[in-house]
PDB file of C-alpha atoms in Angstrom:
ATOM      1  CA  MET A 705      74.599 128.191  75.224  1.00  0.00           C
ATOM      2  CA  GLU A 706      72.765 124.892  74.781  1.00  0.00           C
ATOM      3  CA  LYS A 707      69.375 124.668  76.653  1.00  0.00           C
ATOM      4  CA  THR A 708      69.579 123.417  79.944  1.00  0.00           C
ATOM      5  CA  ILE A 709      67.778 119.835  80.831  1.00  0.00           C
ATOM      6  CA  LYS A 710      65.284 120.279  83.437  1.00  0.00           C
ATOM      7  CA  VAL A 711      65.375 117.155  85.846  1.00  0.00           C
ATOM      8  CA  SER A 712      63.260 116.608  88.807  1.00  0.00           C
ATOM      9  CA  LEU A 713      64.685 114.147  91.462  1.00  0.00           C
ATOM     10  CA  ILE A 714      62.037 112.480  93.466  1.00  0.00           C
ATOM     11  CA  PHE A 715      62.892 110.819  96.544  1.00  0.00           C
ATOM     12  CA  LYS A 716      61.805 109.938 100.204  1.00  0.00           C
ATOM     13  CA  LYS A 717      62.920 112.321 102.916  1.00  0.00           C
ATOM     14  CA  ASN A 718      63.984 109.467 104.941  1.00  0.00           C
ATOM     15  CA  TYR A 719      66.205 107.670 102.235  1.00  0.00           C
ATOM     16  CA  ASN A 720      69.114 106.507 104.321  1.00  0.00           C
ATOM     17  CA  TYR A 721      71.709 106.873 101.606  1.00  0.00           C
ATOM     18  CA  PHE A 722      70.954 110.658 101.316  1.00  0.00           C
ATOM     19  CA  SER A 723      71.277 110.972 105.169  1.00  0.00           C
ATOM     20  CA  GLU A 724      74.137 113.261 106.215  1.00  0.00           C
ATOM     21  CA  THR A 725      75.362 110.450 108.929  1.00  0.00           C
ATOM     22  CA  HIS A 726      75.345 107.397 106.696  1.00  0.00           C
ATOM     23  CA  PHE A 727      78.846 105.926 106.514  1.00  0.00           C
ATOM     24  CA  ASP A 728      78.693 105.588 102.647  1.00  0.00           C
ATOM     25  CA  ARG A 729      78.556 109.238 101.007  1.00  0.00           C
ATOM     26  CA  THR A 730      78.962 108.191  97.508  1.00  0.00           C
ATOM     27  CA  THR A 731      75.138 108.152  96.523  1.00  0.00           C
ATOM     28  CA  LYS A 732      74.537 111.373  98.136  1.00  0.00           C
ATOM     29  CA  ASP A 733      77.656 112.888  96.728  1.00  0.00           C
ATOM     30  CA  PHE A 734      76.573 112.097  93.225  1.00  0.00           C
ATOM     31  CA  PHE A 735      72.688 112.821  93.306  1.00  0.00           C
ATOM     32  CA  LEU A 736      72.745 115.797  95.906  1.00  0.00           C
ATOM     33  CA  ASN A 737      76.125 117.422  94.841  1.00  0.00           C
ATOM     34  CA  SER A 738      77.573 116.509  91.599  1.00  0.00           C
ATOM     35  CA  LEU A 739      74.184 116.812  89.694  1.00  0.00           C
ATOM     36  CA  THR A 740      73.745 120.444  90.815  1.00  0.00           C
ATOM     37  CA  ASN A 741      76.919 121.732  89.768  1.00  0.00           C
ATOM     38  CA  HIS A 742      76.523 120.792  85.996  1.00  0.00           C
ATOM     39  CA  PRO A 743      75.936 123.609  83.554  1.00  0.00           C
ATOM     40  CA  GLU A 744      73.547 121.599  81.345  1.00  0.00           C
ATOM     41  CA  LEU A 745      71.312 120.405  84.170  1.00  0.00           C
ATOM     42  CA  GLU A 746      68.573 122.271  85.866  1.00  0.00           C
ATOM     43  CA  LEU A 747      67.942 120.286  89.145  1.00  0.00           C
ATOM     44  CA  SER A 748      64.841 120.523  91.301  1.00  0.00           C
ATOM     45  CA  PHE A 749      64.429 118.351  94.417  1.00  0.00           C
ATOM     46  CA  PHE A 750      61.265 116.762  95.579  1.00  0.00           C
ATOM     47  CA  PRO A 751      61.673 115.126  98.857  1.00  0.00           C
ATOM     48  CA  CYS A 752      58.585 113.419  99.781  1.00  0.00           C
ATOM     49  CA  GLU A 753      56.913 110.431 102.054  1.00  0.00           C
ATOM     50  CA  ASN A 754      55.199 107.580 100.248  1.00  0.00           C
ATOM     51  CA  GLU A 755      53.442 109.333  97.608  1.00  0.00           C
ATOM     52  CA  PHE A 756      53.963 112.217  95.227  1.00  0.00           C
ATOM     53  CA  ASP A 757      51.667 113.817  92.696  1.00  0.00           C
ATOM     54  CA  THR A 758      53.829 113.755  89.520  1.00  0.00           C
ATOM     55  CA  THR A 759      51.189 115.810  87.682  1.00  0.00           C
ATOM     56  CA  LYS A 760      52.460 119.037  89.142  1.00  0.00           C
ATOM     57  CA  LEU A 761      55.706 118.556  86.923  1.00  0.00           C
ATOM     58  CA  LYS A 762      53.646 118.368  83.551  1.00  0.00           C
ATOM     59  CA  GLY A 763      55.441 121.126  81.464  1.00  0.00           C
ATOM     60  CA  LYS A 764      58.056 121.798  83.977  1.00  0.00           C
ATOM     61  CA  CYS A 765      60.604 119.392  83.530  1.00  0.00           C
ATOM     62  CA  ASP A 766      62.285 117.074  80.777  1.00  0.00           C
ATOM     63  CA  VAL A 767      63.410 114.089  82.723  1.00  0.00           C
ATOM     64  CA  ILE A 768      62.158 112.522  86.152  1.00  0.00           C
ATOM     65  CA  LEU A 769      65.014 110.943  88.014  1.00  0.00           C
ATOM     66  CA  LEU A 770      64.635 108.283  90.589  1.00  0.00           C
ATOM     67  CA  ALA A 771      67.309 107.533  93.374  1.00  0.00           C
ATOM     68  CA  ASN A 772      66.612 103.820  93.198  1.00  0.00           C
ATOM     69  CA  ASN A 773      63.886 101.630  91.678  1.00  0.00           C
ATOM     70  CA  ARG A 774      62.767 100.580  95.215  1.00  0.00           C
ATOM     71  CA  THR A 775      60.659 101.934  97.945  1.00  0.00           C
ATOM     72  CA  ASP A 776      63.409 102.480 100.307  1.00  0.00           C
ATOM     73  CA  ALA A 777      64.355 105.485  98.049  1.00  0.00           C
ATOM     74  CA  THR A 778      61.386 106.150  95.874  1.00  0.00           C
ATOM     75  CA  PRO A 779      57.645 106.766  97.002  1.00  0.00           C
ATOM     76  CA  GLU A 780      55.570 103.803  96.152  1.00  0.00           C
ATOM     77  CA  ASN A 781      52.658 105.868  94.749  1.00  0.00           C
ATOM     78  CA  LEU A 782      53.653 108.301  91.985  1.00  0.00           C
ATOM     79  CA  ILE A 783      50.260 109.774  91.354  1.00  0.00           C
ATOM     80  CA  GLY A 784      49.584 110.496  87.628  1.00  0.00           C
ATOM     81  CA  ILE A 785      52.955 109.149  86.484  1.00  0.00           C
ATOM     82  CA  ASP A 786      50.986 107.173  83.666  1.00  0.00           C
ATOM     83  CA  THR A 787      49.444 110.477  82.282  1.00  0.00           C
ATOM     84  CA  LEU A 788      52.851 112.294  81.702  1.00  0.00           C
ATOM     85  CA  GLU A 789      54.958 112.161  78.736  1.00  0.00           C
ATOM     86  CA  ILE A 790      58.079 112.644  80.606  1.00  0.00           C
ATOM     87  CA  PRO A 791      60.895 109.975  80.560  1.00  0.00           C
ATOM     88  CA  VAL A 792      61.656 108.509  83.786  1.00  0.00           C
ATOM     89  CA  VAL A 793      65.184 107.579  84.835  1.00  0.00           C
ATOM     90  CA  SER A 794      66.139 105.373  87.723  1.00  0.00           C
ATOM     91  CA  ARG A 795      69.317 104.224  89.156  1.00  0.00           C
ATOM     92  CA  VAL A 796      69.260 100.489  90.074  1.00  0.00           C
ATOM     93  CA  GLY A 797      71.085  98.860  92.893  1.00  0.00           C
ATOM     94  CA  ASP A 798      71.708  95.111  93.513  1.00  0.00           C
ATOM     95  CA  PRO A 799      69.964  93.446  90.829  1.00  0.00           C
ATOM     96  CA  HIS A 800      69.712  90.116  92.861  1.00  0.00           C
ATOM     97  CA  HIS A 801      67.273  91.723  94.978  1.00  0.00           C
ATOM     98  CA  ALA A 802      64.974  92.574  92.119  1.00  0.00           C
ATOM     99  CA  GLU A 803      62.580  89.633  92.952  1.00  0.00           C
ATOM    100  CA  LYS A 804      62.813  90.159  96.792  1.00  0.00           C
ATOM    101  CA  TYR A 805      61.485  93.617  96.583  1.00  0.00           C
ATOM    102  CA  ASP A 806      59.155  93.195  93.565  1.00  0.00           C
ATOM    103  CA  GLN A 807      61.371  95.805  91.665  1.00  0.00           C
ATOM    104  CA  ILE A 808      60.316  94.793  88.183  1.00  0.00           C
ATOM    105  CA  SER A 809      56.551  95.644  89.070  1.00  0.00           C
ATOM    106  CA  PHE A 810      57.719  99.038  89.553  1.00  0.00           C
ATOM    107  CA  HIS A 811      58.921  99.132  85.775  1.00  0.00           C
ATOM    108  CA  GLU A 812      55.373  99.643  84.572  1.00  0.00           C
ATOM    109  CA  GLN A 813      53.961 101.128  87.796  1.00  0.00           C
ATOM    110  CA  TRP A 814      56.492 104.063  87.761  1.00  0.00           C
ATOM    111  CA  LYS A 815      56.999 103.978  83.877  1.00  0.00           C
ATOM    112  CA  ILE A 816      60.633 103.718  83.905  1.00  0.00           C
ATOM    113  CA  SER A 817      62.079 104.460  80.560  1.00  0.00           C
ATOM    114  CA  HIS A 818      65.833 103.555  81.560  1.00  0.00           C
ATOM    115  CA  TYR A 819      67.930 102.314  84.193  1.00  0.00           C
ATOM    116  CA  PHE A 820      71.371 103.070  85.093  1.00  0.00           C
ATOM    117  CA  GLY A 821      74.091 101.989  87.756  1.00  0.00           C
ATOM    118  CA  THR A 822      77.591 100.693  88.443  1.00  0.00           C
ATOM    119  CA  ILE A 823      76.705  97.023  88.017  1.00  0.00           C
ATOM    120  CA  PRO A 824      78.074  95.454  84.853  1.00  0.00           C
ATOM    121  CA  LYS A 825      75.304  94.675  82.192  1.00  0.00           C
ATOM    122  CA  ASN A 826      75.728  91.135  82.174  1.00  0.00           C
ATOM    123  CA  TYR A 827      74.756  90.834  85.976  1.00  0.00           C
ATOM    124  CA  PHE A 828      71.741  93.124  85.604  1.00  0.00           C
ATOM    125  CA  TYR A 829      70.381  91.332  82.727  1.00  0.00           C
ATOM    126  CA  LYS A 830      70.606  87.925  84.774  1.00  0.00           C
ATOM    127  CA  PHE A 831      67.808  89.488  87.113  1.00  0.00           C
ATOM    128  CA  TYR A 832      66.026  91.843  84.900  1.00  0.00           C
ATOM    129  CA  PRO A 833      64.222  91.427  81.242  1.00  0.00           C
ATOM    130  CA  GLU A 834      66.384  92.144  78.315  1.00  0.00           C
ATOM    131  CA  THR A 835      63.572  94.583  77.197  1.00  0.00           C
ATOM    132  CA  PHE A 836      64.709  96.918  79.840  1.00  0.00           C
ATOM    133  CA  ASP A 837      67.202  99.708  78.910  1.00  0.00           C
ATOM    134  CA  TYR A 838      70.359  99.827  80.950  1.00  0.00           C
ATOM    135  CA  ASP A 839      73.618 101.558  80.908  1.00  0.00           C
ATOM    136  CA  ASN A 840      76.771 101.465  82.971  1.00  0.00           C
ATOM    137  CA  VAL A 841      77.114 104.993  84.884  1.00  0.00           C
ATOM    138  CA  ILE A 842      80.087 104.371  87.333  1.00  0.00           C
ATOM    139  CA  PHE A 843      79.370 107.094  89.981  1.00  0.00           C
ATOM    140  CA  GLY A 844      80.234 107.758  93.527  1.00  0.00           C
ATOM    141  CA  LEU A 845      83.851 109.019  93.302  1.00  0.00           C
ATOM    142  CA  GLU A 846      84.501 112.758  94.089  1.00  0.00           C
ATOM    143  CA  PRO A 847      87.992 113.561  93.004  1.00  0.00           C
ATOM    144  CA  GLU A 848      88.725 116.173  95.665  1.00  0.00           C
ATOM    145  CA  LEU A 849      88.378 113.585  98.293  1.00  0.00           C
ATOM    146  CA  TYR A 850      91.365 111.758  96.801  1.00  0.00           C
ATOM    147  CA  GLN A 851      93.699 114.749  96.617  1.00  0.00           C
ATOM    148  CA  ASN A 852      96.691 115.433  99.161  1.00  0.00           C
ATOM    149  CA  LEU A 853      96.482 112.104 100.637  1.00  0.00           C
ATOM    150  CA  LYS A 854      99.670 110.393 102.497  1.00  0.00           C
ATOM    151  CA  PRO A 855     102.631 109.755  99.749  1.00  0.00           C
ATOM    152  CA  PHE A 856     103.010 106.159  98.761  1.00  0.00           C
ATOM    153  CA  ASP A 857     106.360 105.940 100.113  1.00  0.00           C
ATOM    154  CA  GLU A 858     105.166 106.877 103.824  1.00  0.00           C
ATOM    155  CA  ARG A 859     102.517 104.447 103.954  1.00  0.00           C
ATOM    156  CA  ILE A 860     102.406 100.826 105.600  1.00  0.00           C
ATOM    157  CA  LYS A 861     104.119  98.453 103.215  1.00  0.00           C
ATOM    158  CA  ASN A 862     104.433  95.322 105.138  1.00  0.00           C
ATOM    159  CA  ARG A 863     100.589  94.788 105.522  1.00  0.00           C
ATOM    160  CA  ILE A 864      97.695  94.695 103.055  1.00  0.00           C
ATOM    161  CA  LEU A 865      94.501  96.435 103.900  1.00  0.00           C
ATOM    162  CA  ASN A 866      91.079  94.661 103.533  1.00  0.00           C
ATOM    163  CA  SER A 867      87.859  96.319 104.179  1.00  0.00           C
ATOM    164  CA  GLY A 868      84.021  95.956 103.813  1.00  0.00           C
ATOM    165  CA  ALA A 869      81.457  93.132 104.116  1.00  0.00           C
ATOM    166  CA  THR A 870      82.747  89.711 104.581  1.00  0.00           C
ATOM    167  CA  GLY A 871      81.420  86.298 105.796  1.00  0.00           C
ATOM    168  CA  LYS A 872      82.357  85.009 109.305  1.00  0.00           C
ATOM    169  CA  LEU A 873      85.351  82.676 109.643  1.00  0.00           C
ATOM    170  CA  ASN A 874      84.209  80.131 112.269  1.00  0.00           C
ATOM    171  CA  PHE A 875      82.767  77.073 111.239  1.00  0.00           C
ATOM    172  CA  LYS A 876      79.351  77.437 112.870  1.00  0.00           C
ATOM    173  CA  SER A 877      78.715  80.921 111.202  1.00  0.00           C
ATOM    174  CA  ARG A 878      79.823  79.416 107.760  1.00  0.00           C
ATOM    175  CA  ALA A 879      77.785  76.422 107.996  1.00  0.00           C
ATOM    176  CA  ALA A 880      74.789  78.384 109.023  1.00  0.00           C
ATOM    177  CA  ALA A 881      75.082  80.833 106.139  1.00  0.00           C
ATOM    178  CA  ALA A 882      75.699  77.962 103.565  1.00  0.00           C
ATOM    179  CA  LEU A 883      72.545  76.032 104.908  1.00  0.00           C
ATOM    180  CA  LEU A 884      70.060  78.802 105.881  1.00  0.00           C
ATOM    181  CA  LYS A 885      71.004  81.611 102.976  1.00  0.00           C
ATOM    182  CA  PRO A 886      73.186  80.015 100.748  1.00  0.00           C
ATOM    183  CA  ARG A 887      72.954  82.884  98.116  1.00  0.00           C
ATOM    184  CA  ASN A 888      72.710  85.833 100.481  1.00  0.00           C
ATOM    185  CA  SER A 889      75.825  85.631 102.892  1.00  0.00           C
ATOM    186  CA  GLY A 890      79.010  87.183 102.963  1.00  0.00           C
ATOM    187  CA  TRP A 891      80.763  83.831 101.844  1.00  0.00           C
ATOM    188  CA  TYR A 892      78.540  83.897  98.729  1.00  0.00           C
ATOM    189  CA  PHE A 893      79.315  87.402  97.767  1.00  0.00           C
ATOM    190  CA  TYR A 894      82.647  88.154  99.219  1.00  0.00           C
ATOM    191  CA  LYS A 895      84.186  84.637  99.082  1.00  0.00           C
ATOM    192  CA  LEU A 896      87.720  85.667  98.134  1.00  0.00           C
ATOM    193  CA  ARG A 897      87.714  88.996 100.452  1.00  0.00           C
ATOM    194  CA  THR A 898      86.727  86.656 103.367  1.00  0.00           C
ATOM    195  CA  LYS A 899      89.384  84.012 102.645  1.00  0.00           C
ATOM    196  CA  CYS A 900      91.767  87.008 102.694  1.00  0.00           C
ATOM    197  CA  ASN A 901      91.080  87.599 106.355  1.00  0.00           C
ATOM    198  CA  THR A 902      92.911  84.419 107.208  1.00  0.00           C
ATOM    199  CA  LEU A 903      96.213  85.648 106.160  1.00  0.00           C
ATOM    200  CA  PRO A 904      98.520  87.045 109.019  1.00  0.00           C
ATOM    201  CA  TYR A 905      99.667  89.897 106.955  1.00  0.00           C
ATOM    202  CA  VAL A 906      96.104  91.019 105.986  1.00  0.00           C
ATOM    203  CA  ASP A 907      94.740  93.908 108.019  1.00  0.00           C
ATOM    204  CA  TYR A 908      90.920  93.783 108.356  1.00  0.00           C
ATOM    205  CA  ARG A 909      89.023  96.724 110.091  1.00  0.00           C
ATOM    206  CA  GLY A 910      85.391  97.098 109.623  1.00  0.00           C
ATOM    207  CA  LEU A 911      83.212 100.145 110.489  1.00  0.00           C
ATOM    208  CA  ARG A 912      83.422 101.653 114.030  1.00  0.00           C
ATOM    209  CA  GLY A 913      79.746 102.465 114.713  1.00  0.00           C
ATOM    210  CA  ALA A 914      78.983 104.436 111.484  1.00  0.00           C
ATOM    211  CA  LYS A 915      82.457 105.672 110.838  1.00  0.00           C
ATOM    212  CA  PHE A 916      85.776 104.254 109.425  1.00  0.00           C
ATOM    213  CA  PRO A 917      89.027 104.554 111.422  1.00  0.00           C
ATOM    214  CA  ASN A 918      89.844 107.691 109.928  1.00  0.00           C
ATOM    215  CA  SER A 919      87.416 110.567 108.934  1.00  0.00           C
ATOM    216  CA  ASN A 920      86.735 109.461 105.701  1.00  0.00           C
ATOM    217  CA  TYR A 921      87.446 106.206 103.460  1.00  0.00           C
ATOM    218  CA  SER A 922      90.066 107.763 101.294  1.00  0.00           C
ATOM    219  CA  GLU A 923      92.203 108.721 104.210  1.00  0.00           C
ATOM    220  CA  TYR A 924      91.536 105.360 105.759  1.00  0.00           C
ATOM    221  CA  LEU A 925      92.843 103.619 102.631  1.00  0.00           C
ATOM    222  CA  SER A 926      95.668 106.023 102.383  1.00  0.00           C
ATOM    223  CA  GLN A 927      97.432 104.686 105.336  1.00  0.00           C
ATOM    224  CA  TYR A 928      98.558 101.592 103.308  1.00  0.00           C
ATOM    225  CA  GLN A 929     100.344 101.223 100.183  1.00  0.00           C
ATOM    226  CA  SER A 930      98.156  98.223  99.076  1.00  0.00           C
ATOM    227  CA  ALA A 931      94.430  97.126  99.517  1.00  0.00           C
ATOM    228  CA  ILE A 932      92.140  94.299  98.394  1.00  0.00           C
ATOM    229  CA  ALA A 933      89.059  94.815  96.126  1.00  0.00           C
ATOM    230  CA  ALA A 934      87.270  91.546  95.684  1.00  0.00           C
ATOM    231  CA  THR A 935      83.928  90.750  95.128  1.00  0.00           C
ATOM    232  CA  THR A 936      82.481  87.522  93.612  1.00  0.00           C
ATOM    233  CA  TYR A 937      79.749  88.361  91.134  1.00  0.00           C
ATOM    234  CA  TYR A 938      80.360  92.245  90.227  1.00  0.00           C
ATOM    235  CA  PRO A 939      82.693  94.860  91.197  1.00  0.00           C
ATOM    236  CA  THR A 940      81.581  97.475  94.116  1.00  0.00           C
ATOM    237  CA  GLN A 941      82.618 100.843  94.872  1.00  0.00           C
ATOM    238  CA  LYS A 942      86.066  99.856  96.241  1.00  0.00           C
ATOM    239  CA  TYR A 943      87.287  98.713  92.851  1.00  0.00           C
ATOM    240  CA  TRP A 944      87.477 102.627  92.040  1.00  0.00           C
ATOM    241  CA  GLU A 945      87.958 104.140  95.479  1.00  0.00           C
ATOM    242  CA  ILE A 946      91.043 101.947  96.455  1.00  0.00           C
ATOM    243  CA  PRO A 947      93.120 102.900  93.248  1.00  0.00           C
ATOM    244  CA  ALA A 948      91.974 106.469  93.477  1.00  0.00           C
ATOM    245  CA  ALA A 949      93.693 106.621  96.912  1.00  0.00           C
ATOM    246  CA  GLY A 950      96.910 105.709  95.298  1.00  0.00           C
ATOM    247  CA  CYS A 951      97.045 102.188  96.712  1.00  0.00           C
ATOM    248  CA  LEU A 952      98.477  99.237  94.934  1.00  0.00           C
ATOM    249  CA  THR A 953      95.166  97.494  94.177  1.00  0.00           C
ATOM    250  CA  PHE A 954      94.868  93.798  94.207  1.00  0.00           C
ATOM    251  CA  MET A 955      91.700  93.467  92.156  1.00  0.00           C
ATOM    252  CA  GLU A 956      89.658  90.208  91.715  1.00  0.00           C
ATOM    253  CA  ILE A 957      88.751  90.137  88.057  1.00  0.00           C
ATOM    254  CA  THR A 958      87.177  86.809  86.747  1.00  0.00           C
ATOM    255  CA  PRO A 959      84.582  86.161  84.154  1.00  0.00           C
ATOM    256  CA  THR A 960      82.479  85.338  86.977  1.00  0.00           C
ATOM    257  CA  ASN A 961      82.429  88.992  88.257  1.00  0.00           C
ATOM    258  CA  PHE A 962      82.649  90.700  84.632  1.00  0.00           C
ATOM    259  CA  GLY A 963      85.103  93.164  86.067  1.00  0.00           C
ATOM    260  CA  ASP A 964      86.921  93.723  82.893  1.00  0.00           C
ATOM    261  CA  TYR A 965      84.285  96.366  81.934  1.00  0.00           C
ATOM    262  CA  LEU A 966      86.004  98.860  84.390  1.00  0.00           C
ATOM    263  CA  GLY A 967      89.033  98.917  82.131  1.00  0.00           C
ATOM    264  CA  PHE A 968      91.854  98.319  84.319  1.00  0.00           C
ATOM    265  CA  LYS A 969      94.812  96.287  83.117  1.00  0.00           C
ATOM    266  CA  ASP A 970      96.835  93.782  84.954  1.00  0.00           C
ATOM    267  CA  ASN A 971     100.231  94.645  86.130  1.00  0.00           C
ATOM    268  CA  GLU A 972      99.554  98.138  84.508  1.00  0.00           C
ATOM    269  CA  THR A 973      97.003  99.833  86.621  1.00  0.00           C
ATOM    270  CA  ALA A 974      96.005  97.039  89.099  1.00  0.00           C
ATOM    271  CA  ILE A 975      97.327  93.409  90.228  1.00  0.00           C
ATOM    272  CA  PHE A 976      94.568  90.943  89.237  1.00  0.00           C
ATOM    273  CA  ILE A 977      93.867  88.249  91.665  1.00  0.00           C
ATOM    274  CA  ASN A 978      91.660  85.201  91.686  1.00  0.00           C
ATOM    275  CA  GLU A 979      91.023  82.369  94.315  1.00  0.00           C
ATOM    276  CA  LYS A 980      93.994  80.330  92.812  1.00  0.00           C
ATOM    277  CA  ASN A 981      96.756  83.035  92.752  1.00  0.00           C
ATOM    278  CA  TYR A 982      95.876  85.526  95.370  1.00  0.00           C
ATOM    279  CA  LYS A 983      98.428  84.189  97.940  1.00  0.00           C
ATOM    280  CA  ASN A 984     101.363  84.234  95.304  1.00  0.00           C
ATOM    281  CA  LYS A 985     100.182  87.643  94.318  1.00  0.00           C
ATOM    282  CA  PHE A 986     100.254  89.073  97.710  1.00  0.00           C
ATOM    283  CA  GLU A 987     103.685  87.327  98.728  1.00  0.00           C
ATOM    284  CA  ALA A 988     105.313  88.622  95.424  1.00  0.00           C
ATOM    285  CA  TYR A 989     104.713  92.144  96.793  1.00  0.00           C
ATOM    286  CA  LEU A 990     105.553  91.593 100.390  1.00  0.00           C
ATOM    287  CA  SER A 991     108.834  89.795  99.599  1.00  0.00           C
ATOM    288  CA  ASP A 992     110.030  93.058  97.688  1.00  0.00           C
ATOM    289  CA  PRO A 993     108.039  95.943  98.847  1.00  0.00           C
ATOM    290  CA  GLU A 994     110.838  98.418  97.745  1.00  0.00           C
ATOM    291  CA  ASN A 995     110.468  97.479  94.407  1.00  0.00           C
ATOM    292  CA  ASN A 996     109.624 100.417  92.388  1.00  0.00           C
ATOM    293  CA  ASN A 997     107.165  98.656  90.133  1.00  0.00           C
ATOM    294  CA  TRP A 998     104.409  98.511  92.748  1.00  0.00           C
ATOM    295  CA  LYS A 999     104.633 102.347  93.166  1.00  0.00           C
ATOM    296  CA  GLU A1000     104.222 102.679  89.448  1.00  0.00           C
ATOM    297  CA  ILE A1001     101.464 100.429  89.170  1.00  0.00           C
ATOM    298  CA  ALA A1002      99.679 102.252  92.043  1.00  0.00           C
ATOM    299  CA  GLU A1003     100.226 105.708  90.397  1.00  0.00           C
ATOM    300  CA  ALA A1004      98.936 104.334  87.069  1.00  0.00           C
ATOM    301  CA  GLY A1005      95.813 103.084  88.691  1.00  0.00           C
ATOM    302  CA  HIS A1006      95.039 106.420  90.450  1.00  0.00           C
ATOM    303  CA  ASP A1007      95.603 108.263  87.361  1.00  0.00           C
ATOM    304  CA  TYR A1008      93.490 105.890  85.281  1.00  0.00           C
ATOM    305  CA  THR A1009      90.556 106.216  87.837  1.00  0.00           C
ATOM    306  CA  ILE A1010      90.522 109.897  88.152  1.00  0.00           C
ATOM    307  CA  LYS A1011      90.545 110.362  84.384  1.00  0.00           C
ATOM    308  CA  ASN A1012      87.648 107.624  83.708  1.00  0.00           C
ATOM    309  CA  LEU A1013      85.686 106.747  86.827  1.00  0.00           C
ATOM    310  CA  THR A1014      84.736 109.769  88.695  1.00  0.00           C
ATOM    311  CA  ASN A1015      81.464 111.587  89.117  1.00  0.00           C
ATOM    312  CA  ASP A1016      82.410 114.098  86.573  1.00  0.00           C
ATOM    313  CA  ILE A1017      82.696 111.412  83.995  1.00  0.00           C
ATOM    314  CA  ALA A1018      79.571 109.614  85.278  1.00  0.00           C
ATOM    315  CA  LEU A1019      77.521 113.070  84.803  1.00  0.00           C
ATOM    316  CA  GLU A1020      78.515 113.307  81.209  1.00  0.00           C
ATOM    317  CA  LYS A1021      77.066 109.682  80.699  1.00  0.00           C
ATOM    318  CA  LEU A1022      73.990 110.230  82.443  1.00  0.00           C
ATOM    319  CA  ILE A1023      73.220 113.444  80.496  1.00  0.00           C
ATOM    320  CA  GLU A1024      73.822 111.341  77.274  1.00  0.00           C
ATOM    321  CA  ILE A1025      71.135 109.038  78.494  1.00  0.00           C
ATOM    322  CA  PHE A1026      68.751 112.156  79.196  1.00  0.00           C
ATOM    323  CA  LYS A1027      69.481 113.495  75.717  1.00  0.00           C
ATOM    324  CA  LYS A1028      68.390 110.355  74.106  1.00  0.00           C
ATOM    325  CA  LEU A1029      65.188 110.208  75.787  1.00  0.00           C
ATOM    326  CA  ILE A1030      63.959 113.742  75.433  1.00  0.00           C
TER     327      ILE A1030
END
């Protein structure tokens, strides 16, 4: 049997994405569950406050893993990290926040060797130096959560589901966003998703408190035959959650959001939309909902996602990074 890789996961005790009550369980599923179950990994957890003495890890681990290169997840003071010869691998969140949270400074301070995340490389390198090593690891999807869902033929077929953050539709809110935070609003990051909410056949329901209308997101999605995945500058988790739930996925794929790296094919595993054609694409489906082609595309999208974009696949890619560094 190949030698296991000893990984030390350092994180703040109060990191909200690891909380049992946080609505988005995808980060917790990957870091606290999936990583513990792989036979090639020996994972140790080090929850802490705002400092951690890394010298205690000398000779005891092969890789230090950080849940994020930001101080909401990682203690700011990693004592002795500069004295260790242990590679440090960090997940990265939204790259456009790198300057806001001074994340580039942590590259040297925490001696980060390699970054990974779901964000496309093109978008990562718009905000981080090209000398930083980064790889796509599309994590967050637990296959068992997408089994035994409502069959396609029994779902709502005359409406299209839209979910997630959006801009506000009223003129006052839109004008305020354009004036006060033009590059940090729902209209900026989710323009097409927001515009979809003006259509009479689109159902938009946000979170109720900290929960979806059903017990989990996969069940929520499975009430509908079709749903929308639309982000302006980079794909988000919905791009693999929606097809995994067996929905016909209307997916915004453009040169601007670099979405082609996910591997979906137009009219084969998803229906590609953009700001010019989205209404026509929606209406083609709604005018002929009994057409078996929609079900075939939804099933192909589900199969592609479960085969290529789950935590199991993400783990193999992360382990490849570990092996290159040790």
